[in-house]
Amino acid sequence: MRYLQECGSSRVKTVISSVSPHTSLYFLVRSIYRIPTALSSPSQMALPTSASSLSFSTRWLGSDTGDFSCARPKELRFRRDHLLLPLLRAKRSRLQDLQVRKEALDQIAHRSVDRLFFAIFAVLLVQFVVLFDWTYIHFDWNFVEPITYLLSYCETWIALAWYGNMHSEYEYDSLRELLERKRRNKLYVQHALEVSELNQLKDEVEILEGLVRALEGID
């Protein structure tokens, strides 16, 4: 049993050492590592099981006493079942909700760019039909040649300006990526979707899953 405690302590220390002090989980993770043993008994003090916020950690986990490596298996199970798991479930639920919303907005942005490129294709098709008509039916090449020259010249300057600003080739893939990114960012703002919150939740869920895995063998 002592071996399990030492192994669990080592694994939790490894996870804790990987947590950046700039994340919102840093205080919670450090606090869980040093929870007072008096809090391990539900009969003495009941910790809140609602994990929708990290604010409870400042009230319940603020003590600097106690040592994880000296905790009994019962205490370790309490920390895992009543602190880590409820918080992990809440953050997974929030992360899933944000991911569903993000995927829906990404699909809207993708379809929006599809419609835009379809409109561009239609414009180019109309241009081809008009130039063909002017060249072979109503007018001649002497009339159409300056027009096609100006169109090609404008396209060359657009490609040069694109490369100077974007540092990439002026091609279909890069243009589509730019348009989709701008459309996605606009949709995120309109629907109040914080991508930074989603990325932070991914990191926090990964950290909490690592802590839970470190305590899986303690039953």
mmCIF file of C-alpha atoms in Angstrom:
data_model
loop_
_atom_site.group_PDB
_atom_site.id
_atom_site.type_symbol
_atom_site.label_atom_id
_atom_site.label_comp_id
_atom_site.label_asym_id
_atom_site.label_seq_id
_atom_site.Cartn_x
_atom_site.Cartn_y
_atom_site.Cartn_z
ATOM 1 C CA MET A 1 0.000 0.000 0.000
ATOM 2 C CA ARG A 2 2.866 2.343 0.808
ATOM 3 C CA TYR A 3 4.321 1.537 -2.607
ATOM 4 C CA LEU A 4 1.101 2.655 -4.280
ATOM 5 C CA GLN A 5 1.166 5.924 -2.346
ATOM 6 C CA GLU A 6 4.772 6.618 -3.338
ATOM 7 C CA CYS A 7 4.069 5.774 -6.987
ATOM 8 C CA GLY A 8 0.990 7.980 -6.979
ATOM 9 C CA SER A 9 2.934 10.818 -5.409
ATOM 10 C CA SER A 10 5.654 10.532 -8.035
ATOM 11 C CA ARG A 11 3.187 10.535 -10.912
ATOM 12 C CA VAL A 12 1.222 13.484 -9.524
ATOM 13 C CA LYS A 13 4.444 15.434 -8.976
ATOM 14 C CA THR A 14 5.351 14.777 -12.609
ATOM 15 C CA VAL A 15 1.991 16.141 -13.786
ATOM 16 C CA ILE A 16 2.208 19.142 -11.462
ATOM 17 C CA SER A 17 5.685 20.031 -12.697
ATOM 18 C CA SER A 18 4.309 20.292 -16.244
ATOM 19 C CA VAL A 19 1.598 22.813 -15.300
ATOM 20 C CA SER A 20 2.433 26.371 -16.306
ATOM 21 C CA PRO A 21 2.081 28.910 -13.446
ATOM 22 C CA HIS A 22 0.235 31.176 -15.879
ATOM 23 C CA THR A 23 -2.753 28.820 -16.287
ATOM 24 C CA SER A 24 -5.928 29.011 -14.209
ATOM 25 C CA LEU A 25 -5.377 25.414 -13.059
ATOM 26 C CA TYR A 26 -1.999 26.117 -11.455
ATOM 27 C CA PHE A 27 -3.383 27.167 -8.078
ATOM 28 C CA LEU A 28 -5.868 24.300 -8.006
ATOM 29 C CA VAL A 29 -3.281 21.667 -8.893
ATOM 30 C CA ARG A 30 -0.820 22.974 -6.289
ATOM 31 C CA SER A 31 -3.615 23.094 -3.717
ATOM 32 C CA ILE A 32 -4.724 19.521 -4.393
ATOM 33 C CA TYR A 33 -1.154 18.421 -3.875
ATOM 34 C CA ARG A 34 -1.160 20.026 -0.406
ATOM 35 C CA ILE A 35 -4.749 19.519 0.786
ATOM 36 C CA PRO A 36 -4.901 19.286 4.584
ATOM 37 C CA THR A 37 -5.607 15.738 5.696
ATOM 38 C CA ALA A 38 -8.443 17.095 7.836
ATOM 39 C CA LEU A 39 -10.369 17.804 4.665
ATOM 40 C CA SER A 40 -10.193 14.182 3.550
ATOM 41 C CA SER A 41 -13.093 13.152 5.730
ATOM 42 C CA PRO A 42 -16.537 14.085 4.388
ATOM 43 C CA SER A 43 -17.927 13.947 7.926
ATOM 44 C CA GLN A 44 -15.568 16.675 9.100
ATOM 45 C CA MET A 45 -15.950 19.071 6.178
ATOM 46 C CA ALA A 46 -17.875 18.551 2.952
ATOM 47 C CA LEU A 47 -16.184 19.970 -0.097
ATOM 48 C CA PRO A 48 -18.450 21.263 -2.853
ATOM 49 C CA THR A 49 -18.976 18.819 -5.693
ATOM 50 C CA SER A 50 -20.006 21.473 -8.216
ATOM 51 C CA ALA A 51 -16.983 22.072 -10.405
ATOM 52 C CA SER A 52 -18.316 24.717 -12.751
ATOM 53 C CA SER A 53 -15.783 27.183 -11.419
ATOM 54 C CA LEU A 54 -12.342 27.220 -9.877
ATOM 55 C CA SER A 55 -13.361 29.767 -7.268
ATOM 56 C CA PHE A 56 -14.103 27.102 -4.631
ATOM 57 C CA SER A 57 -10.406 26.279 -4.518
ATOM 58 C CA THR A 58 -9.600 29.589 -2.868
ATOM 59 C CA ARG A 59 -12.004 28.807 -0.027
ATOM 60 C CA TRP A 60 -11.330 25.124 0.565
ATOM 61 C CA LEU A 61 -7.829 24.466 -0.691
ATOM 62 C CA GLY A 62 -5.893 27.445 0.570
ATOM 63 C CA SER A 63 -3.942 25.726 3.346
ATOM 64 C CA ASP A 64 -0.230 24.969 3.036
ATOM 65 C CA THR A 65 -0.317 22.062 5.483
ATOM 66 C CA GLY A 66 -0.460 18.397 4.611
ATOM 67 C CA ASP A 67 1.628 16.271 2.275
ATOM 68 C CA PHE A 68 0.398 14.116 -0.607
ATOM 69 C CA SER A 69 3.089 11.490 -0.138
ATOM 70 C CA CYS A 70 1.936 10.911 3.448
ATOM 71 C CA ALA A 71 -1.768 10.718 2.632
ATOM 72 C CA ARG A 72 -3.668 7.509 3.241
ATOM 73 C CA PRO A 73 -5.385 5.716 0.333
ATOM 74 C CA LYS A 74 -8.753 6.886 1.650
ATOM 75 C CA GLU A 75 -7.582 10.483 1.500
ATOM 76 C CA LEU A 76 -6.222 10.036 -2.020
ATOM 77 C CA ARG A 77 -9.515 8.551 -3.193
ATOM 78 C CA PHE A 78 -11.378 11.472 -1.640
ATOM 79 C CA ARG A 79 -9.235 13.984 -3.479
ATOM 80 C CA ARG A 80 -9.720 12.103 -6.749
ATOM 81 C CA ASP A 81 -13.463 11.430 -6.449
ATOM 82 C CA HIS A 82 -14.625 14.703 -4.847
ATOM 83 C CA LEU A 83 -12.219 17.228 -6.348
ATOM 84 C CA LEU A 84 -10.625 16.090 -9.587
ATOM 85 C CA LEU A 85 -13.400 14.027 -11.182
ATOM 86 C CA PRO A 86 -16.250 16.573 -10.718
ATOM 87 C CA LEU A 87 -14.025 19.321 -12.067
ATOM 88 C CA LEU A 88 -12.924 17.149 -14.997
ATOM 89 C CA ARG A 89 -16.529 16.281 -15.895
ATOM 90 C CA ALA A 90 -17.570 19.944 -15.797
ATOM 91 C CA LYS A 91 -14.681 21.070 -17.964
ATOM 92 C CA ARG A 92 -15.234 18.226 -20.441
ATOM 93 C CA SER A 93 -18.869 19.261 -20.756
ATOM 94 C CA ARG A 94 -17.939 22.906 -21.312
ATOM 95 C CA LEU A 95 -15.247 21.916 -23.807
ATOM 96 C CA GLN A 96 -17.656 19.712 -25.755
ATOM 97 C CA ASP A 97 -20.194 22.540 -25.923
ATOM 98 C CA LEU A 98 -17.599 24.976 -27.268
ATOM 99 C CA GLN A 99 -16.309 22.438 -29.791
ATOM 100 C CA VAL A 100 -19.823 21.798 -31.114
ATOM 101 C CA ARG A 101 -20.411 25.532 -31.520
ATOM 102 C CA LYS A 102 -17.028 26.017 -33.183
ATOM 103 C CA GLU A 103 -17.591 23.168 -35.648
ATOM 104 C CA ALA A 104 -20.987 24.625 -36.599
ATOM 105 C CA LEU A 105 -19.478 28.071 -37.217
ATOM 106 C CA ASP A 106 -16.595 26.543 -39.182
ATOM 107 C CA GLN A 107 -19.093 24.794 -41.443
ATOM 108 C CA ILE A 108 -20.932 28.078 -42.026
ATOM 109 C CA ALA A 109 -17.648 29.794 -42.914
ATOM 110 C CA HIS A 110 -16.720 26.964 -45.268
ATOM 111 C CA ARG A 111 -20.045 27.130 -47.113
ATOM 112 C CA SER A 112 -19.822 30.926 -47.283
ATOM 113 C CA VAL A 113 -16.448 30.742 -49.039
ATOM 114 C CA ASP A 114 -17.820 28.052 -51.365
ATOM 115 C CA ARG A 115 -20.577 30.435 -52.443
ATOM 116 C CA LEU A 116 -18.050 33.224 -52.942
ATOM 117 C CA PHE A 117 -15.859 31.096 -55.204
ATOM 118 C CA PHE A 118 -18.920 29.974 -57.135
ATOM 119 C CA ALA A 119 -19.760 33.643 -57.718
ATOM 120 C CA ILE A 120 -16.178 34.331 -58.844
ATOM 121 C CA PHE A 121 -16.382 31.406 -61.268
ATOM 122 C CA ALA A 122 -19.647 32.774 -62.645
ATOM 123 C CA VAL A 123 -18.054 36.195 -63.177
ATOM 124 C CA LEU A 124 -15.095 34.633 -65.022
ATOM 125 C CA LEU A 125 -17.465 32.589 -67.169
ATOM 126 C CA VAL A 126 -19.442 35.705 -68.098
ATOM 127 C CA GLN A 127 -16.176 37.497 -68.869
ATOM 128 C CA PHE A 128 -15.115 34.670 -71.191
ATOM 129 C CA VAL A 129 -18.465 34.708 -73.023
ATOM 130 C CA VAL A 130 -18.375 38.505 -73.440
ATOM 131 C CA LEU A 131 -14.790 38.563 -74.733
ATOM 132 C CA PHE A 132 -15.526 35.688 -77.104
ATOM 133 C CA ASP A 133 -18.563 37.530 -78.454
ATOM 134 C CA TRP A 134 -16.641 40.775 -78.885
ATOM 135 C CA THR A 135 -13.704 39.024 -80.581
ATOM 136 C CA TYR A 136 -15.490 36.778 -83.093
ATOM 137 C CA ILE A 137 -19.019 38.156 -83.501
ATOM 138 C CA HIS A 138 -19.522 41.854 -82.877
ATOM 139 C CA PHE A 139 -15.985 43.293 -82.970
ATOM 140 C CA ASP A 140 -12.484 42.019 -83.667
ATOM 141 C CA TRP A 141 -9.241 41.220 -81.854
ATOM 142 C CA ASN A 142 -7.883 44.762 -82.286
ATOM 143 C CA PHE A 143 -10.682 45.999 -80.068
ATOM 144 C CA VAL A 144 -10.469 43.206 -77.455
ATOM 145 C CA GLU A 145 -6.675 42.963 -77.171
ATOM 146 C CA PRO A 146 -6.204 46.109 -74.998
ATOM 147 C CA ILE A 147 -8.964 44.921 -72.674
ATOM 148 C CA THR A 148 -7.379 41.498 -72.157
ATOM 149 C CA TYR A 149 -3.983 43.167 -71.663
ATOM 150 C CA LEU A 150 -5.333 45.428 -68.924
ATOM 151 C CA LEU A 151 -7.031 42.486 -67.219
ATOM 152 C CA SER A 152 -3.797 40.453 -67.234
ATOM 153 C CA TYR A 153 -1.791 43.483 -66.036
ATOM 154 C CA CYS A 154 -4.150 44.027 -63.091
ATOM 155 C CA GLU A 155 -3.916 40.362 -62.135
ATOM 156 C CA THR A 156 -0.119 40.590 -62.127
ATOM 157 C CA TRP A 157 -0.162 43.546 -59.731
ATOM 158 C CA ILE A 158 -2.675 41.776 -57.482
ATOM 159 C CA ALA A 159 -0.363 38.742 -57.317
ATOM 160 C CA LEU A 160 2.635 40.965 -56.463
ATOM 161 C CA ALA A 161 0.696 42.803 -53.753
ATOM 162 C CA TRP A 162 -0.519 39.462 -52.352
ATOM 163 C CA TYR A 163 2.991 38.046 -52.148
ATOM 164 C CA GLY A 164 4.346 41.221 -50.557
ATOM 165 C CA ASN A 165 1.734 41.206 -47.796
ATOM 166 C CA MET A 166 1.050 37.499 -47.253
ATOM 167 C CA HIS A 167 4.519 36.079 -48.099
ATOM 168 C CA SER A 168 2.895 33.220 -49.976
ATOM 169 C CA GLU A 169 1.987 32.416 -53.557
ATOM 170 C CA TYR A 170 -1.182 33.890 -54.987
ATOM 171 C CA GLU A 171 -3.104 30.687 -55.554
ATOM 172 C CA TYR A 172 -6.416 29.030 -54.829
ATOM 173 C CA ASP A 173 -5.453 27.343 -51.557
ATOM 174 C CA SER A 174 -3.883 30.404 -49.936
ATOM 175 C CA LEU A 175 -6.757 32.641 -51.019
ATOM 176 C CA ARG A 176 -9.334 30.194 -49.685
ATOM 177 C CA GLU A 177 -7.482 29.824 -46.379
ATOM 178 C CA LEU A 178 -7.389 33.610 -45.924
ATOM 179 C CA LEU A 179 -11.073 34.063 -46.710
ATOM 180 C CA GLU A 180 -12.145 31.197 -44.445
ATOM 181 C CA ARG A 181 -10.022 32.460 -41.574
ATOM 182 C CA LYS A 182 -11.478 35.965 -41.822
ATOM 183 C CA ARG A 183 -15.003 34.591 -42.065
ATOM 184 C CA ARG A 184 -14.482 32.275 -39.089
ATOM 185 C CA ASN A 185 -13.075 35.069 -36.912
ATOM 186 C CA LYS A 186 -16.028 37.283 -37.801
ATOM 187 C CA LEU A 187 -18.479 34.525 -36.881
ATOM 188 C CA TYR A 188 -16.667 33.850 -33.607
ATOM 189 C CA VAL A 189 -17.051 37.500 -32.638
ATOM 190 C CA GLN A 190 -20.700 37.621 -33.692
ATOM 191 C CA HIS A 191 -21.564 34.515 -31.648
ATOM 192 C CA ALA A 192 -19.315 35.393 -28.677
ATOM 193 C CA LEU A 193 -17.161 32.297 -29.060
ATOM 194 C CA GLU A 194 -13.795 32.609 -27.324
ATOM 195 C CA VAL A 195 -11.246 30.422 -29.096
ATOM 196 C CA SER A 196 -8.700 31.205 -26.365
ATOM 197 C CA GLU A 197 -11.103 29.760 -23.783
ATOM 198 C CA LEU A 198 -11.512 26.613 -25.872
ATOM 199 C CA ASN A 199 -7.741 26.140 -26.181
ATOM 200 C CA GLN A 200 -7.299 26.764 -22.470
ATOM 201 C CA LEU A 201 -9.983 24.204 -21.652
ATOM 202 C CA LYS A 202 -8.185 21.634 -23.806
ATOM 203 C CA ASP A 203 -5.003 22.176 -21.799
ATOM 204 C CA GLU A 204 -6.861 22.029 -18.481
ATOM 205 C CA VAL A 205 -8.708 18.827 -19.402
ATOM 206 C CA GLU A 206 -5.408 17.252 -20.415
ATOM 207 C CA ILE A 207 -3.836 18.229 -17.076
ATOM 208 C CA LEU A 208 -6.786 16.952 -15.043
ATOM 209 C CA GLU A 209 -6.858 13.682 -16.996
ATOM 210 C CA GLY A 210 -3.176 13.235 -16.191
ATOM 211 C CA LEU A 211 -3.848 13.750 -12.472
ATOM 212 C CA VAL A 212 -6.764 11.318 -12.518
ATOM 213 C CA ARG A 213 -4.667 8.701 -14.318
ATOM 214 C CA ALA A 214 -1.939 9.188 -11.710
ATOM 215 C CA LEU A 215 -4.463 8.280 -8.989
ATOM 216 C CA GLU A 216 -6.243 5.426 -10.802
ATOM 217 C CA GLY A 217 -4.366 2.664 -8.976
ATOM 218 C CA ILE A 218 -5.389 3.897 -5.531
ATOM 219 C CA ASP A 219 -8.600 2.062 -4.541
#
